[in-house]
CSV table of C-alpha atoms in Angstrom, one decimal:
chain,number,residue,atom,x,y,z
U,1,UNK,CA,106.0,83.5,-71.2
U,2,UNK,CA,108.9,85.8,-72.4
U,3,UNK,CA,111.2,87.0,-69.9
U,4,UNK,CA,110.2,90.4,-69.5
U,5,UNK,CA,112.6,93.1,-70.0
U,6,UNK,CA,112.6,96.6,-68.7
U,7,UNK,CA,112.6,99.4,-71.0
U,8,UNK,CA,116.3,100.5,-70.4
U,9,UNK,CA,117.4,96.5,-71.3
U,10,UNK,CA,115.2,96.6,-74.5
U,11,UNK,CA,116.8,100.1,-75.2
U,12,UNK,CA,120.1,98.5,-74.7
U,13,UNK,CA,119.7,95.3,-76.6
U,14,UNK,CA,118.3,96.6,-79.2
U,15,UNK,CA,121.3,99.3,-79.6
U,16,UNK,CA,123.8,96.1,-78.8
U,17,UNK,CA,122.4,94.4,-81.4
U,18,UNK,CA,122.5,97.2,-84.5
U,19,UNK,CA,125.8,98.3,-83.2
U,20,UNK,CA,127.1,94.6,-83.9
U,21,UNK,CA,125.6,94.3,-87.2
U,22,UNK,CA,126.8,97.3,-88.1
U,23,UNK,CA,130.4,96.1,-87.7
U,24,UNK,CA,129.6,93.0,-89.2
U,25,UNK,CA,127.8,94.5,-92.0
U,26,UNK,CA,130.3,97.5,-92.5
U,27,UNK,CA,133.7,94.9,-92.7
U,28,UNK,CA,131.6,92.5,-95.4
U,29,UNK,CA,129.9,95.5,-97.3
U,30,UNK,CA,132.6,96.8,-98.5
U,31,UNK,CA,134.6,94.1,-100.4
U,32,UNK,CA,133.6,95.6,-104.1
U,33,UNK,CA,136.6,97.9,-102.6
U,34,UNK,CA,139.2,95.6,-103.0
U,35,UNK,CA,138.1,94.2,-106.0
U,36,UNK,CA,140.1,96.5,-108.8
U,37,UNK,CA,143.4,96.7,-106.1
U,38,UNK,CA,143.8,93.0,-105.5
U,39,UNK,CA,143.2,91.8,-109.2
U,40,UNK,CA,145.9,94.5,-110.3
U,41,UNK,CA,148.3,93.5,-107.7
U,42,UNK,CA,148.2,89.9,-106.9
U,43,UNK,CA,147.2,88.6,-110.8
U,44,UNK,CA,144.0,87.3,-109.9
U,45,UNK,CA,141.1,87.4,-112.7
U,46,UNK,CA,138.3,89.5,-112.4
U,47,UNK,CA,136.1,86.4,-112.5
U,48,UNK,CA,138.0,84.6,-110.2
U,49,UNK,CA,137.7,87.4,-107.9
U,50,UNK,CA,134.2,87.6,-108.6
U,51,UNK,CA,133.6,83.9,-107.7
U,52,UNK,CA,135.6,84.1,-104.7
U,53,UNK,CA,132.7,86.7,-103.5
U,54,UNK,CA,130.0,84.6,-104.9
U,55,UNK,CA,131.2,81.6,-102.9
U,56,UNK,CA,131.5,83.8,-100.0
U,57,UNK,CA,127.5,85.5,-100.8
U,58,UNK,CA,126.4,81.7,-100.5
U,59,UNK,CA,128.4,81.0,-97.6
U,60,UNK,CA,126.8,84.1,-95.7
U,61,UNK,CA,123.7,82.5,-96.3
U,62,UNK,CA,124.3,78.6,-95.6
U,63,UNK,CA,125.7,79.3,-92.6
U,64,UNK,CA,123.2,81.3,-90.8
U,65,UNK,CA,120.6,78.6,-89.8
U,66,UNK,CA,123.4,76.5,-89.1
U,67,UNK,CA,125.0,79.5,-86.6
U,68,UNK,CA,121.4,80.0,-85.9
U,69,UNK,CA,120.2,76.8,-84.6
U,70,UNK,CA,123.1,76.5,-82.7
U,71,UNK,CA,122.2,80.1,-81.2
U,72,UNK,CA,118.6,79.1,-80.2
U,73,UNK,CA,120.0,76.2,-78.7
U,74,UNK,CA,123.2,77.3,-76.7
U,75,UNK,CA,123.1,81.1,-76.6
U,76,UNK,CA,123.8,83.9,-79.0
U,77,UNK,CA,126.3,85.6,-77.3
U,78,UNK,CA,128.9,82.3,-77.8
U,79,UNK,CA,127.9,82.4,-81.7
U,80,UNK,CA,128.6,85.5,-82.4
U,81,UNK,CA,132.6,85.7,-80.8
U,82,UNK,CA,133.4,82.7,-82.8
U,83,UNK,CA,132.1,84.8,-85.8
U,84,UNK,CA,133.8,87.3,-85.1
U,85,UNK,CA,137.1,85.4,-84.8
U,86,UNK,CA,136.3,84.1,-88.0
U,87,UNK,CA,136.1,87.6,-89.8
U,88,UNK,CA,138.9,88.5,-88.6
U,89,UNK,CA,141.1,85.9,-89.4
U,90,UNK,CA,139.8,85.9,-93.2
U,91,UNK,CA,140.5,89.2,-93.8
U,92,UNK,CA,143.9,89.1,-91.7
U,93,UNK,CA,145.1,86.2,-94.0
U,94,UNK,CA,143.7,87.6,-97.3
U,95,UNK,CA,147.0,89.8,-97.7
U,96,UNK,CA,148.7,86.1,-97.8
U,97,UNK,CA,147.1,85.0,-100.4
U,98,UNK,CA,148.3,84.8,-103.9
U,99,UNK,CA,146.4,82.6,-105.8
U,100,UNK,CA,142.3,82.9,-106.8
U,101,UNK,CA,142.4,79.2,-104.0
U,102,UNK,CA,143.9,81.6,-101.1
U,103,UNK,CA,141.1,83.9,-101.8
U,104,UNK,CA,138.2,81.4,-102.1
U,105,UNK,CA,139.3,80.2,-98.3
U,106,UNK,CA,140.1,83.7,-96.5
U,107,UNK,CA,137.1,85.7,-98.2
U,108,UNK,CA,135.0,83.2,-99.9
U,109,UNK,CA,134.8,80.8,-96.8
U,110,UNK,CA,136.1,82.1,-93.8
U,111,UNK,CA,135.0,86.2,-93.7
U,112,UNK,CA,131.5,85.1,-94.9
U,113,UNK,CA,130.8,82.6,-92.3
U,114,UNK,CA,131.9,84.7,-90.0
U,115,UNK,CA,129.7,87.2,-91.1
U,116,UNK,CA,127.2,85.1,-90.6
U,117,UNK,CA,127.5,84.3,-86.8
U,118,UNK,CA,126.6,88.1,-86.7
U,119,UNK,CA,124.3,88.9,-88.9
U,120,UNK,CA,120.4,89.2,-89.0
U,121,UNK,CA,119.3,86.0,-88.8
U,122,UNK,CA,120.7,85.8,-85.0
U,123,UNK,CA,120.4,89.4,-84.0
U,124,UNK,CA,116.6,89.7,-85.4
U,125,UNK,CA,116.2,86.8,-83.7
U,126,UNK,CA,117.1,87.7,-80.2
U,127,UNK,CA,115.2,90.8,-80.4
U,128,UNK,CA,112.3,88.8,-81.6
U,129,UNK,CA,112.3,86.5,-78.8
U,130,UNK,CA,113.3,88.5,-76.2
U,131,UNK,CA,111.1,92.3,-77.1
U,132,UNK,CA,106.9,92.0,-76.4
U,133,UNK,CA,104.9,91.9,-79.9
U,134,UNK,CA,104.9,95.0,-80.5
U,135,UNK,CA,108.1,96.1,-79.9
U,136,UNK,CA,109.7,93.8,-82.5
U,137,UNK,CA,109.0,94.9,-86.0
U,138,UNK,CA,110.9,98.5,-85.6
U,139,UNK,CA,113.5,96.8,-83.3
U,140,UNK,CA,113.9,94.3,-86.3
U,141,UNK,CA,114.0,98.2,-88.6
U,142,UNK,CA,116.4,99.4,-86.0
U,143,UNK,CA,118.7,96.5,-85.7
U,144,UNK,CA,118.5,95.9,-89.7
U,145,UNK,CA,119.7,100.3,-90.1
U,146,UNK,CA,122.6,99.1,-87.9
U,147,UNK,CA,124.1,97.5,-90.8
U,148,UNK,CA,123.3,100.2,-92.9
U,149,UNK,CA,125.6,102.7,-91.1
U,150,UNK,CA,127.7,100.5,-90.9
U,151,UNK,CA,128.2,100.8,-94.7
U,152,UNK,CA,127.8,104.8,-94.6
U,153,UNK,CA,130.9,104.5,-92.0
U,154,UNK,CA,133.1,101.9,-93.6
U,155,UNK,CA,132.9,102.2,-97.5
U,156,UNK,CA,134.1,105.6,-97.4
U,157,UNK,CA,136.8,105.0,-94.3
U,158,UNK,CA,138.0,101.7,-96.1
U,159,UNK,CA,138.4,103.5,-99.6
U,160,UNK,CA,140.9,106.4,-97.8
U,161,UNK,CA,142.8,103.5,-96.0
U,162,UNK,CA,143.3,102.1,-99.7
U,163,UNK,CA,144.3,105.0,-101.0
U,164,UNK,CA,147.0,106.5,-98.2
U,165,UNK,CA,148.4,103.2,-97.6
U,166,UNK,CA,147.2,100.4,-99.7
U,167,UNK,CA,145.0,97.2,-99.7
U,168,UNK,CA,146.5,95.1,-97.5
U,169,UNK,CA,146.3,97.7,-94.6
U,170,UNK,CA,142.6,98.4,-95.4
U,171,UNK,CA,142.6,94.4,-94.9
U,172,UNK,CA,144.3,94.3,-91.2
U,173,UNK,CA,142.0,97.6,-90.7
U,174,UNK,CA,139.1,95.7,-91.3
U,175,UNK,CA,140.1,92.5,-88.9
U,176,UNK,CA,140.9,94.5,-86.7
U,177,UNK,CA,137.4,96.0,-86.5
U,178,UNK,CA,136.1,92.8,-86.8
U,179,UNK,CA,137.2,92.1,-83.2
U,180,UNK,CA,135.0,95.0,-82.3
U,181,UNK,CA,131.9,93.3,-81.7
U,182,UNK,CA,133.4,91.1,-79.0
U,183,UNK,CA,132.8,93.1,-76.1
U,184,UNK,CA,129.9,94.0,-77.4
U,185,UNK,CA,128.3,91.0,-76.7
U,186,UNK,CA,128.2,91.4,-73.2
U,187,UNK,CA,125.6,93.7,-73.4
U,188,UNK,CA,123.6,91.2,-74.9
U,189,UNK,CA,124.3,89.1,-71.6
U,190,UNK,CA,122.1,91.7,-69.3
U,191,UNK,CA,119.2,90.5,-71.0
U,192,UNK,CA,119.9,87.0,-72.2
U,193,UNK,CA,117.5,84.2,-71.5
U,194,UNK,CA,118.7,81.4,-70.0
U,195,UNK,CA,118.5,78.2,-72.0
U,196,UNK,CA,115.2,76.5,-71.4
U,197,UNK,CA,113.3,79.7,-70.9
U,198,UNK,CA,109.9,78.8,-72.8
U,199,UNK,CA,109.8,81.3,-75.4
U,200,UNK,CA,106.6,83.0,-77.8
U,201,UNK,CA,105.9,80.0,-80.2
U,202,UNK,CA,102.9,78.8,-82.2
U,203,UNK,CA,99.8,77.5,-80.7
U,204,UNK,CA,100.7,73.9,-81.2
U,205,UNK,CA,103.0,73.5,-78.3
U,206,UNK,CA,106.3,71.7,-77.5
U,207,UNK,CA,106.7,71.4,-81.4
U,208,UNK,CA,110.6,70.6,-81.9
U,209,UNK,CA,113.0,71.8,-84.7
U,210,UNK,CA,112.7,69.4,-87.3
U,211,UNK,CA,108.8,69.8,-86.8
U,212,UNK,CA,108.8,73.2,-87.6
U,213,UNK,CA,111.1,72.8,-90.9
U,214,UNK,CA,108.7,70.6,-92.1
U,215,UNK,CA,106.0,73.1,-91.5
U,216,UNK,CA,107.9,75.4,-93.0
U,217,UNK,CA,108.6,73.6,-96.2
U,218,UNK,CA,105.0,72.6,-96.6
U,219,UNK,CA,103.5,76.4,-96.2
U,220,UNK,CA,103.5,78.2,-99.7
U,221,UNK,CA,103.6,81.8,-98.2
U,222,UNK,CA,107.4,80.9,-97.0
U,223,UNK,CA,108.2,79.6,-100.3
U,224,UNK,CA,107.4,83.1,-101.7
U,225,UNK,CA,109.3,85.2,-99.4
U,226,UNK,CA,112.5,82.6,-100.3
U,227,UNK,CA,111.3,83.4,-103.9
U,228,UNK,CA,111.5,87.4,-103.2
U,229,UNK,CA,114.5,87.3,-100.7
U,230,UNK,CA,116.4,85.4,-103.1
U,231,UNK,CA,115.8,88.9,-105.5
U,232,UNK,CA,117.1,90.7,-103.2
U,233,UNK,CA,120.4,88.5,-102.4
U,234,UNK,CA,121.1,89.1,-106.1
U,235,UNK,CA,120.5,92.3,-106.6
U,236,UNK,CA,122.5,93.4,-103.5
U,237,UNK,CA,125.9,91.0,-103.8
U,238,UNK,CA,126.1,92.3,-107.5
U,239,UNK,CA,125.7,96.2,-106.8
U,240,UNK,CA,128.2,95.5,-103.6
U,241,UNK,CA,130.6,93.7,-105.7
U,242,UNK,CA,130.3,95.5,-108.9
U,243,UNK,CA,128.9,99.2,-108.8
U,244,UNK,CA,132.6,100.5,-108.2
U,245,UNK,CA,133.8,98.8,-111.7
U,246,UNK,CA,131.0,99.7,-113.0
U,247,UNK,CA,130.8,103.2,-112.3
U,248,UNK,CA,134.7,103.4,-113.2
U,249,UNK,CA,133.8,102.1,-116.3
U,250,UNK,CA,131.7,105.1,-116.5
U,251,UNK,CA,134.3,107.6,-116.0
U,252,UNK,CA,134.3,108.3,-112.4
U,253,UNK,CA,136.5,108.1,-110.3
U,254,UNK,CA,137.2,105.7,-107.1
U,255,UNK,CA,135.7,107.8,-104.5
U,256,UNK,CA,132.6,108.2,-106.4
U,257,UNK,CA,132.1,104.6,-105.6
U,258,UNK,CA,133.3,104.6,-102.2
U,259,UNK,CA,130.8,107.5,-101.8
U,260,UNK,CA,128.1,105.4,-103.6
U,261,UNK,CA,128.4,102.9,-101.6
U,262,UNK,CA,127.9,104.6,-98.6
U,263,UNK,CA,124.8,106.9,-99.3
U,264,UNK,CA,123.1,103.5,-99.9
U,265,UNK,CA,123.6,102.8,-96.2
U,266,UNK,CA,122.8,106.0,-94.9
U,267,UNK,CA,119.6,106.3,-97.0
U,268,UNK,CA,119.0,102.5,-95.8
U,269,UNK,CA,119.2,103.6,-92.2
U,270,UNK,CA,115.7,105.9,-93.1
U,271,UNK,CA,114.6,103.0,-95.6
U,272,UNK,CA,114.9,100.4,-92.5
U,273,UNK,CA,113.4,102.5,-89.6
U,274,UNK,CA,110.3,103.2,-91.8
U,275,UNK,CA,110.1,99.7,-93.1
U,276,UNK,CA,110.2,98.7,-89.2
U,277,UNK,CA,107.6,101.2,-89.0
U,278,UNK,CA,105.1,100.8,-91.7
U,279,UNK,CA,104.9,96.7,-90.7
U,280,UNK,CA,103.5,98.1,-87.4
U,281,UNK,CA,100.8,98.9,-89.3
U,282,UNK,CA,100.1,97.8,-93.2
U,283,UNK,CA,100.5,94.1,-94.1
U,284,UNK,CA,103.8,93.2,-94.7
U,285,UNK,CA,103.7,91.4,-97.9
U,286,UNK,CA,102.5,95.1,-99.5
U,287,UNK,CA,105.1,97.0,-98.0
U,288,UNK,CA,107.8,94.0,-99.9
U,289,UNK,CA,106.1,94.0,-102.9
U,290,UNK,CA,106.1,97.8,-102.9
U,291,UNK,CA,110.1,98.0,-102.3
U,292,UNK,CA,110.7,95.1,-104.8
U,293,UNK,CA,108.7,97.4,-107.6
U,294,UNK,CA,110.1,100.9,-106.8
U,295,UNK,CA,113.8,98.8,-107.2
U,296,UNK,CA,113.1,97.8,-110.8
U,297,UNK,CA,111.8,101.6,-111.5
U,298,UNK,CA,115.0,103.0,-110.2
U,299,UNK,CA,117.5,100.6,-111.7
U,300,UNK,CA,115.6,101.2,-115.3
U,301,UNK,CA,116.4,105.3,-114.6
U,302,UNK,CA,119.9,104.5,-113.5
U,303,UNK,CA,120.5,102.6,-117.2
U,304,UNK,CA,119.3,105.8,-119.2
U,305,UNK,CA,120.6,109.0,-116.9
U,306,UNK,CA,123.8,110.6,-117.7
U,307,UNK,CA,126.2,108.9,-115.7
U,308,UNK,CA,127.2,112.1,-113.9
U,309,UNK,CA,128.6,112.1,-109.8
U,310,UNK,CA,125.7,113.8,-108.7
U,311,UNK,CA,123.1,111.5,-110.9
U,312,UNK,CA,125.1,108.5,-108.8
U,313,UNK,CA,124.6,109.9,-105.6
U,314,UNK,CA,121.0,110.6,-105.8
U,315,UNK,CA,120.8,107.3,-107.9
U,316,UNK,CA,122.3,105.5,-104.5
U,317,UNK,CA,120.2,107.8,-102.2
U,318,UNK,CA,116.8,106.2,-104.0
U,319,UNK,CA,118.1,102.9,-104.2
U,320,UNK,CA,119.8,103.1,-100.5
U,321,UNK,CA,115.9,103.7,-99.2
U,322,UNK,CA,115.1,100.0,-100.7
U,323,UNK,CA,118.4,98.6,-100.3
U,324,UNK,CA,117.5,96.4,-96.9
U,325,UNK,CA,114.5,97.4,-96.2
U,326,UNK,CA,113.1,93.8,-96.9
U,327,UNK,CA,114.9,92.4,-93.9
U,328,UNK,CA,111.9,93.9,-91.1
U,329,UNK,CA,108.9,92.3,-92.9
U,330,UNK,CA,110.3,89.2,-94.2
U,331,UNK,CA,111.3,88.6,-90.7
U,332,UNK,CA,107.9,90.0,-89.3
U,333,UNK,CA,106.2,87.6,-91.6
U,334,UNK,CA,108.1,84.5,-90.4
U,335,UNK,CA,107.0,85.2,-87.2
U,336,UNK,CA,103.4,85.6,-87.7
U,337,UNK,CA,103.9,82.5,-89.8
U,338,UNK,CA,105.1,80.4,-87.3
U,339,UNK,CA,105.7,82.1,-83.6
U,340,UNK,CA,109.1,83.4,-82.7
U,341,UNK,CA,110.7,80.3,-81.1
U,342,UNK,CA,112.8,78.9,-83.9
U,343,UNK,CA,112.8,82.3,-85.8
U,344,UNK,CA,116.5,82.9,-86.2
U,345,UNK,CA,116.3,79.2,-87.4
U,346,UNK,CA,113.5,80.0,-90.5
U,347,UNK,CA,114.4,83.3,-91.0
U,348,UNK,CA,118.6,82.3,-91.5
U,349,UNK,CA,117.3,79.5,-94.2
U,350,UNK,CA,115.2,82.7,-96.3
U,351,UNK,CA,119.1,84.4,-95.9
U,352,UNK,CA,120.1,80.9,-97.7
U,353,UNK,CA,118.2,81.8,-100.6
U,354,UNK,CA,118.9,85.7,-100.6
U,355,UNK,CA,122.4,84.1,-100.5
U,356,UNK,CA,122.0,81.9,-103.4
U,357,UNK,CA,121.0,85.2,-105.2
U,358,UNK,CA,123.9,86.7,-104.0
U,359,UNK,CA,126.4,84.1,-105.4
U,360,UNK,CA,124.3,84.5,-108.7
U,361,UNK,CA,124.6,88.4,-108.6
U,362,UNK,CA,128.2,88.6,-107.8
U,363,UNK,CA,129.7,85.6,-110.2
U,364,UNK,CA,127.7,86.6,-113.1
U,365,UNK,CA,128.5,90.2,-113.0
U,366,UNK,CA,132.1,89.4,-113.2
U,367,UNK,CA,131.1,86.6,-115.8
U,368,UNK,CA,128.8,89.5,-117.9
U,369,UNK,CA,132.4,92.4,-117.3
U,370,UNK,CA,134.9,89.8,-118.3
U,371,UNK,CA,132.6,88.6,-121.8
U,372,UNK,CA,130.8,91.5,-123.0
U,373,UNK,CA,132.9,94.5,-121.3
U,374,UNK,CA,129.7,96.0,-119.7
U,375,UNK,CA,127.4,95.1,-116.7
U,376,UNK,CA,124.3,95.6,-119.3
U,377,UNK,CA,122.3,92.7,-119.5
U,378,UNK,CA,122.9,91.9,-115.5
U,379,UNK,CA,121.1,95.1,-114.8
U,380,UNK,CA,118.2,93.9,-117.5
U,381,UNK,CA,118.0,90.8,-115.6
U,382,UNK,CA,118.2,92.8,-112.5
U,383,UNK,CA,114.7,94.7,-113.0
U,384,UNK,CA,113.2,91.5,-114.3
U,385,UNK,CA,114.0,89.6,-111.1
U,386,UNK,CA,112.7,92.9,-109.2
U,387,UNK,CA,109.4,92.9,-110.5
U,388,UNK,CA,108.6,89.2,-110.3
U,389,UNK,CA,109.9,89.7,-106.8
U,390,UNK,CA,107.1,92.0,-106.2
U,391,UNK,CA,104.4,89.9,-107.8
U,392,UNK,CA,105.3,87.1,-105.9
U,393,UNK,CA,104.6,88.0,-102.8
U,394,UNK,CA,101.3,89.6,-103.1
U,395,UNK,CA,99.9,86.0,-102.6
U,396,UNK,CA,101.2,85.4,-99.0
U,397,UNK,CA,98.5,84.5,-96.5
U,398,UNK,CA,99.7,86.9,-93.8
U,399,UNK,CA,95.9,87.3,-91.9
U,400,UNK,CA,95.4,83.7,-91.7
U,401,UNK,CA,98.8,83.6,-90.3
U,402,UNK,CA,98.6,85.9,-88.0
U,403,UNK,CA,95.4,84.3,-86.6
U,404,UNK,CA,97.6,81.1,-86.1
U,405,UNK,CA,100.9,83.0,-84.5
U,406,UNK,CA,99.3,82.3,-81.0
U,407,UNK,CA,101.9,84.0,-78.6
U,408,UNK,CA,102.4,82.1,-75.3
């Protein structure tokens, strides 16, 4: 059985938990920031900025099974200070850095990873294991709209540090929020399960790790959520990494972008609560194809409007309601595919292949700027990849799943 919790320890978990992400998710949302400052200042290439982010977009994602397998099996709280070490140091020693190499290691390697010791994969996960059924899928919404504010509050804070004092403070401004989420983490302690506490798992019991990923591996229905999640990876890292050149490109200014940047995570905060919501009550795999569709409709109006400031904002608004709204249900299904024991475990290795997407999104965009002078043909391949996203999942098995998610 799960440790039970009283309501004021799932009220404060759960808030523990989205206010870390949304440090987390705040510090690493807001890189396309720095892209335009830090290529005119230290000589880097736009595509070698580009791939610096792209490395670290597959970073993010490599390293959350690995962060979160270590998690399930020593404790959260331990992951996530080393992570948040690790963001800080990256973006303290990116200042230092002169050279595309410097950047690869203090953005590209050591910011992302660190990222990922506080991201979804673990935070979703303790709420999953630790919240009663069906608590979890609008604590997942809640947790997930964390990070969202945590864009709203950092894209536009970061982009007046820039401009009254320059890059490199917005960079020790950044660290130094980093460090933020240690003490945060001792509110996760007042609820934390001791290692060996059996945990909610499938009805075959005892079934260790490597079991599991074999499972996994085998069972179509996760193939096509890493199919769909990888859609999203893509079109997130390039819009995060690219939407403020683009949008200068355009005409507009800076803060436009800054701006942009963080109505998507305000407009996500309602897009996440509802998702949490809505998988309470409608099958998951509709409510993903739903958001995958309505992302392709909106990025085909964004292509023809007037590229006006107002058309951007409500442009962001629309797209802010989809922007990670996937995370609830693809980590709802993964636990009605296979239990919540090893969930931060399968649902960090879907983030490996939203990651892949995201190395895709953010290299190619720079690769698409630097050939052609426009972001065109990514944001054709964009809606493409958003629509097969959404045909792809329709075929989940999510009832004969849940039959099978047999809670202990």
């Amino acid at each position: 059985m799960n440790q039970k919790l009283s309501q004021s320890q799932i009220v404060v978990l759960t808030v523990a938990a989205a206010a870390i992400l949304m440090i987390t998710m705040g510090v690493r949302q807001t890189s396309g920031l720095f892209l335009l400052p830090i290529t005119q200042s230290v000589g880097v290439t736009v595509v070698a900025f580009s791939f610096a982010l792209a490395i670290g977009q597959f970073m993010f994602g490599l390293a959350q099974p690995i962060f979160a397998a270590i998690a399930d099996k020593y404790g959260a709280v331990r992951v996530i200070i080393a992570g948040s070490l690790m963001m800080a140091l990256g973006s303290f020693l990116t200042p230092y850095m002169s050279s595309s190499g410097g950047l690869l290691v203090t953005m590209g390697i050591l910011g992302a990873a660190g990222a990922a010791a506080g991201s979804f994969s673990i935070l979703i996960g303790i709420a999953a294991q630790r919240l009663p059924p069906e608590k979890r899928s609008f604590a997942s919404g809640f947790i997930n709209a964390g990070g969202s504010f945590g864009q709203f509050v950092f894209a536009p804070l970061v982009q007046v540090v820039i401009g009254a004092s320059g890059w490199v403070t917005a960079m020790f401004f950044t660290a130094a929020a980093a460090l933020l989420t240690i003490p945060l983490t001792w509110l996760l302690r007042d609820s934390k399960q001791e290692p060996g506490t059996p945990v909610a798992h499938v009805a075959v019991p005892h079934v260790s790790l490597s079991e599991q990923l074999r499972d996994a591996m085998r069972n179509p229905s996760y193939l096509y959520l890493h199919a769909g999640f990888f859609t999203c990876g893509f079109h997130i890292a390039f819009l995060v990494t690219h939407l403020p050149s683009d949008l200068q490109i355009c005409g507009l200014s800076a803060s436009v972008a800054a701006n942009s940047l963080a109505l998507i995570g305000l407009f996500n905060i309602a897009g996440s609560l509802v998702a949490g919501w809505l998988g309470q009550r409608y099958r998951m795999k509709y409510l993903l194809a739903a958001i995958y569709g309505s992302r392709a409709l909106i990025v085909a109006i964004y292509m023809v409007m007037p590229k006006t400031a107002l058309n951007v904002y409500l442009f962001a608004g629309a797209l802010g309601f989809t922007w990670l709204a996937t995370v609830p249900p693809t980590a709802g299904l993964v636990g009605k595919l296979f239990g919540t024991r090893y969930i931060a475990t399968l649902f960090g290795l879907t983030l490996v292949s939203h990651q892949i997407g995201g190395f895709l999104g953010a290299w190619l965009g720079g690769v698409a700027l630097a050939r052609t002078g426009t972001y065109e043909w990514i944001w054709y391949a964009d809606i493409a990849l958003a629509l097969l996203a959404a045909v792809i999942n329709l075929p989940i098995r999510e009832q004969r799943l849940e039959a099978r998610a047999v809670l202990a």
